[in-house]
CSV table of C-alpha atoms in Angstrom, one decimal:
chain,number,residue,atom,x,y,z
A,19,MET,CA,81.4,-154.5,297.5
A,20,VAL,CA,80.0,-154.6,294.5
A,21,PRO,CA,82.8,-152.8,292.2
A,22,GLN,CA,85.4,-154.9,294.1
A,23,ARG,CA,83.0,-157.6,293.0
A,24,VAL,CA,83.3,-156.4,288.8
A,25,ALA,CA,87.1,-155.6,288.9
A,26,ALA,CA,87.6,-159.1,290.2
A,27,MET,CA,86.2,-160.2,287.4
A,28,GLN,CA,87.3,-157.7,285.2
A,29,ARG,CA,91.4,-159.7,285.9
A,30,ALA,CA,89.6,-162.8,285.5
A,31,LEU,CA,88.0,-162.3,282.0
A,32,LEU,CA,91.7,-160.3,281.3
A,33,ARG,CA,93.7,-163.9,282.5
A,34,ARG,CA,91.8,-165.2,280.3
A,35,ALA,CA,92.0,-162.8,277.3
A,36,ILE,CA,95.2,-162.5,277.7
A,37,PRO,CA,96.9,-165.8,276.5
A,38,ARG,CA,94.1,-167.2,273.7
A,39,CYS,CA,95.3,-163.0,272.0
A,40,ARG,CA,99.3,-164.7,272.8
A,41,GLY,CA,98.8,-167.2,271.0
A,42,LEU,CA,96.7,-165.4,268.1
A,43,CYS,CA,99.0,-162.2,267.5
A,44,ALA,CA,102.2,-163.3,269.2
A,45,LYS,CA,103.5,-166.2,266.1
A,46,PRO,CA,106.6,-166.3,266.5
A,47,ASP,CA,108.4,-165.5,262.0
A,48,PRO,CA,109.2,-168.7,260.5
A,49,PRO,CA,112.8,-169.2,260.0
A,50,PRO,CA,114.0,-168.1,256.8
A,51,PRO,CA,114.7,-171.3,254.1
A,52,PRO,CA,118.3,-172.7,254.3
A,53,PRO,CA,119.4,-170.9,250.9
A,54,PRO,CA,120.3,-173.8,247.9
A,55,SER,CA,123.2,-175.8,248.0
A,56,PRO,CA,125.4,-175.4,244.8
A,57,PRO,CA,125.3,-177.8,241.8
A,58,SER,CA,127.7,-180.9,242.0
A,59,ALA,CA,130.4,-180.6,238.8
A,60,LEU,CA,127.9,-183.8,237.6
A,61,THR,CA,125.2,-181.4,236.8
A,62,ILE,CA,126.7,-178.0,235.7
A,63,ALA,CA,128.7,-180.8,233.3
A,64,ALA,CA,125.7,-182.3,233.1
A,65,SER,CA,124.1,-179.0,232.0
A,66,GLY,CA,126.4,-178.2,229.9
A,67,LEU,CA,126.4,-181.0,227.4
A,68,THR,CA,122.8,-180.9,227.5
A,69,SER,CA,122.2,-177.1,226.1
A,70,PHE,CA,125.8,-177.8,224.1
A,71,SER,CA,123.3,-180.8,222.2
A,72,GLY,CA,119.8,-179.3,222.5
A,73,ILE,CA,120.7,-176.2,220.8
A,74,GLY,CA,123.8,-177.8,219.2
A,75,ALA,CA,120.5,-180.1,216.8
A,76,ILE,CA,118.7,-176.7,216.6
A,77,SER,CA,121.7,-175.0,214.8
A,78,ALA,CA,122.3,-177.9,212.4
A,79,LEU,CA,118.1,-178.5,211.6
A,80,HIS,CA,118.5,-174.0,211.2
A,81,PHE,CA,122.1,-174.4,209.5
A,82,GLY,CA,122.1,-177.7,207.2
A,83,ILE,CA,119.4,-178.6,206.4
A,84,ALA,CA,116.1,-176.8,206.6
A,85,PRO,CA,115.6,-174.2,203.1
A,86,HIS,CA,117.7,-171.3,203.6
A,87,ASP,CA,115.0,-168.5,203.6
A,88,LEU,CA,113.6,-170.9,206.6
A,89,THR,CA,114.0,-169.5,210.5
A,90,MET,CA,114.5,-172.3,212.1
A,91,VAL,CA,116.1,-170.5,215.0
A,92,LEU,CA,114.2,-168.6,217.7
A,93,GLY,CA,116.2,-166.7,220.2
A,94,SER,CA,113.5,-167.7,223.1
A,95,MET,CA,114.9,-171.2,222.9
A,96,GLY,CA,117.8,-170.1,224.0
A,97,ALA,CA,115.9,-169.4,227.2
A,98,SER,CA,114.1,-172.7,227.6
A,99,ALA,CA,117.1,-174.0,227.8
A,100,VAL,CA,118.6,-172.7,230.1
A,101,LEU,CA,115.1,-174.3,231.9
A,102,LEU,CA,115.2,-177.7,230.7
A,103,TYR,CA,118.8,-177.6,231.3
A,104,GLY,CA,120.1,-175.7,234.2
A,105,ALA,CA,116.5,-176.3,236.3
A,106,PRO,CA,115.3,-179.0,235.3
A,107,ALA,CA,113.5,-179.6,238.6
A,108,ALA,CA,111.2,-176.5,237.7
A,109,PRO,CA,107.7,-176.0,237.1
A,110,PHE,CA,108.6,-173.9,234.7
A,111,SER,CA,110.4,-176.4,233.1
A,112,GLN,CA,108.2,-179.3,233.1
A,113,PRO,CA,106.5,-180.5,229.2
A,114,ARG,CA,103.1,-179.4,229.7
A,115,ASN,CA,104.8,-175.7,230.3
A,116,LEU,CA,107.4,-175.6,227.0
A,117,PHE,CA,105.2,-176.8,224.5
A,118,LEU,CA,101.8,-175.4,226.1
A,119,GLY,CA,103.3,-172.0,226.5
A,120,HIS,CA,105.8,-171.6,223.3
A,121,GLY,CA,102.4,-172.8,221.5
A,122,ILE,CA,99.8,-170.4,222.7
A,123,ALA,CA,102.4,-167.8,222.3
A,124,CYS,CA,103.8,-168.6,219.6
A,125,VAL,CA,99.6,-168.5,217.7
A,126,VAL,CA,98.4,-165.4,220.3
A,127,GLY,CA,101.8,-163.3,218.6
A,128,VAL,CA,100.9,-164.3,214.9
A,129,THR,CA,97.1,-163.2,215.5
A,130,ALA,CA,98.2,-159.6,217.9
A,131,HIS,CA,100.5,-159.0,214.3
A,132,GLU,CA,97.4,-160.0,212.0
A,133,LEU,CA,94.5,-158.7,213.3
A,134,ILE,CA,96.7,-155.4,215.4
A,135,SER,CA,99.9,-154.3,214.2
A,136,VAL,CA,98.9,-155.0,210.0
A,137,PRO,CA,95.7,-152.8,210.6
A,138,MET,CA,97.7,-150.4,212.4
A,139,ASP,CA,100.6,-150.7,210.4
A,140,THR,CA,102.5,-150.1,213.8
A,141,PRO,CA,103.2,-152.7,216.4
A,142,ILE,CA,103.2,-150.0,219.5
A,143,LEU,CA,100.2,-152.0,220.3
A,144,ALA,CA,100.3,-155.5,219.5
A,145,ALA,CA,103.2,-156.1,221.0
A,146,PRO,CA,102.5,-155.4,224.4
A,147,LEU,CA,98.8,-157.0,224.1
A,148,ALA,CA,99.9,-159.9,222.8
A,149,VAL,CA,102.5,-160.7,225.8
A,150,SER,CA,99.8,-159.8,227.9
A,151,GLY,CA,96.8,-162.3,226.2
A,152,SER,CA,99.9,-165.0,226.1
A,153,ILE,CA,100.0,-164.5,229.8
A,154,VAL,CA,96.7,-164.7,231.2
A,155,LEU,CA,96.2,-167.6,228.8
A,156,MET,CA,99.4,-169.3,230.2
A,157,HIS,CA,98.0,-168.8,233.4
A,158,LEU,CA,94.4,-170.4,232.4
A,159,THR,CA,96.0,-173.1,230.8
A,160,ARG,CA,98.0,-174.2,233.9
A,161,SER,CA,101.6,-173.8,232.1
A,162,LEU,CA,103.6,-170.9,232.2
A,163,HIS,CA,106.6,-170.5,230.7
A,164,PRO,CA,109.0,-167.5,230.2
A,165,PRO,CA,110.3,-167.6,227.5
A,166,ALA,CA,108.1,-167.8,225.4
A,167,GLY,CA,107.4,-164.7,226.0
A,168,GLY,CA,110.5,-163.9,224.0
A,169,THR,CA,108.0,-166.0,221.5
A,170,VAL,CA,105.6,-164.3,221.4
A,171,LEU,CA,107.7,-160.7,220.9
A,172,ILE,CA,109.9,-162.5,218.2
A,173,ALA,CA,105.8,-163.5,216.1
A,174,VAL,CA,105.1,-159.6,216.7
A,175,LEU,CA,108.1,-157.7,215.7
A,176,GLY,CA,110.0,-160.4,213.6
A,177,SER,CA,111.5,-160.0,209.9
A,178,PRO,CA,108.6,-159.8,206.7
A,179,GLU,CA,110.1,-163.2,205.5
A,180,LEU,CA,109.0,-164.2,209.8
A,181,HIS,CA,105.4,-162.9,209.2
A,182,ALA,CA,105.3,-163.8,205.5
A,183,LEU,CA,105.3,-168.0,207.5
A,184,GLY,CA,102.0,-166.8,209.5
A,185,TYR,CA,100.0,-169.5,211.7
A,186,SER,CA,103.0,-171.9,209.7
A,187,LEU,CA,106.0,-170.2,212.3
A,188,LEU,CA,104.4,-173.0,214.6
A,189,VAL,CA,106.9,-175.3,212.4
A,190,PRO,CA,109.6,-174.4,214.1
A,191,THR,CA,108.1,-173.0,217.6
A,192,MET,CA,107.0,-176.7,217.7
A,193,LEU,CA,110.2,-178.5,216.1
A,194,ASP,CA,113.2,-176.2,218.4
A,195,ALA,CA,110.7,-177.7,221.3
A,196,THR,CA,110.8,-181.4,220.3
A,197,VAL,CA,113.6,-181.5,219.7
A,198,LEU,CA,114.9,-179.7,223.3
A,199,PHE,CA,112.8,-182.0,224.9
A,200,GLY,CA,114.2,-184.5,223.3
A,201,VAL,CA,117.8,-183.6,224.2
A,202,ALA,CA,116.0,-183.2,228.0
A,203,LEU,CA,115.7,-186.4,228.6
A,204,ALA,CA,119.4,-187.2,228.6
A,205,ASN,CA,119.2,-185.7,232.3
A,206,ASN,CA,118.2,-188.9,233.4
A,207,ALA,CA,121.4,-191.2,232.0
A,208,PHE,CA,123.3,-188.6,234.9
A,209,GLY,CA,120.6,-189.4,237.7
A,210,ILE,CA,118.4,-186.0,237.5
A,211,ARG,CA,115.3,-186.9,236.5
A,212,TYR,CA,113.6,-185.0,233.6
A,213,PRO,CA,109.9,-184.4,233.5
A,214,ALA,CA,110.1,-183.7,237.2
A,215,ARG,CA,106.5,-184.5,238.3
C-alpha cells in the first residue's frame, strides 16, 4: 500500500515537473533574419557620387593646394569612405566613430612610433601594440571605426617624411575626416539620413 502511494506521488510530481522542464529546456530556435534587400538604384548612385566627391576633395587638397611634401591623403580614408557613403546607417559610420576613431588611432600610432619603434629601431613591437591599444581606447570611448586600424599602422609604419610630422599628422587625419563627413551630409539630399542617430 505504501509503495503504491509513493509511486503515485512520484508520478504526480513528474507530471508537474515535465511541463516546466519542457518550457525551459525546449525553446525553439528563433527564425533566421531575412536576407538584406539589395540597395536601390538611388542608393547605389548616391554612394558612387558622394564617394567620388569626398575622395576627390581630399585628392584636390593633396595634389592641388597642399605643399608638395605634405601628406594629405591617408589610405585609411578610402575605407572610411566605404562606410560613410556605402553604409551611412552603420554604427561604425557615425561622426563620433569617424572623428574619435581616427584621432585616437593617429595619437596612439605616433606615440608607439616615438616610444617603441625609434628606441628599438624596428616597428616589430610598436605595430601590434599600437593597433591593439587603439582598439581598446576606441572600445572605451564607444568610437570603434575599423578604418582607424589603417590610420594607426600608417602612423607606425609610414615613411620618414610622415614620421617627421609627429603629432602634426593629426592635421591631415582630422582634415580628411572633416572633408569626408561634410560630403557625407549630402546623403540627406538623396533621402539617405546621415548621421543616422
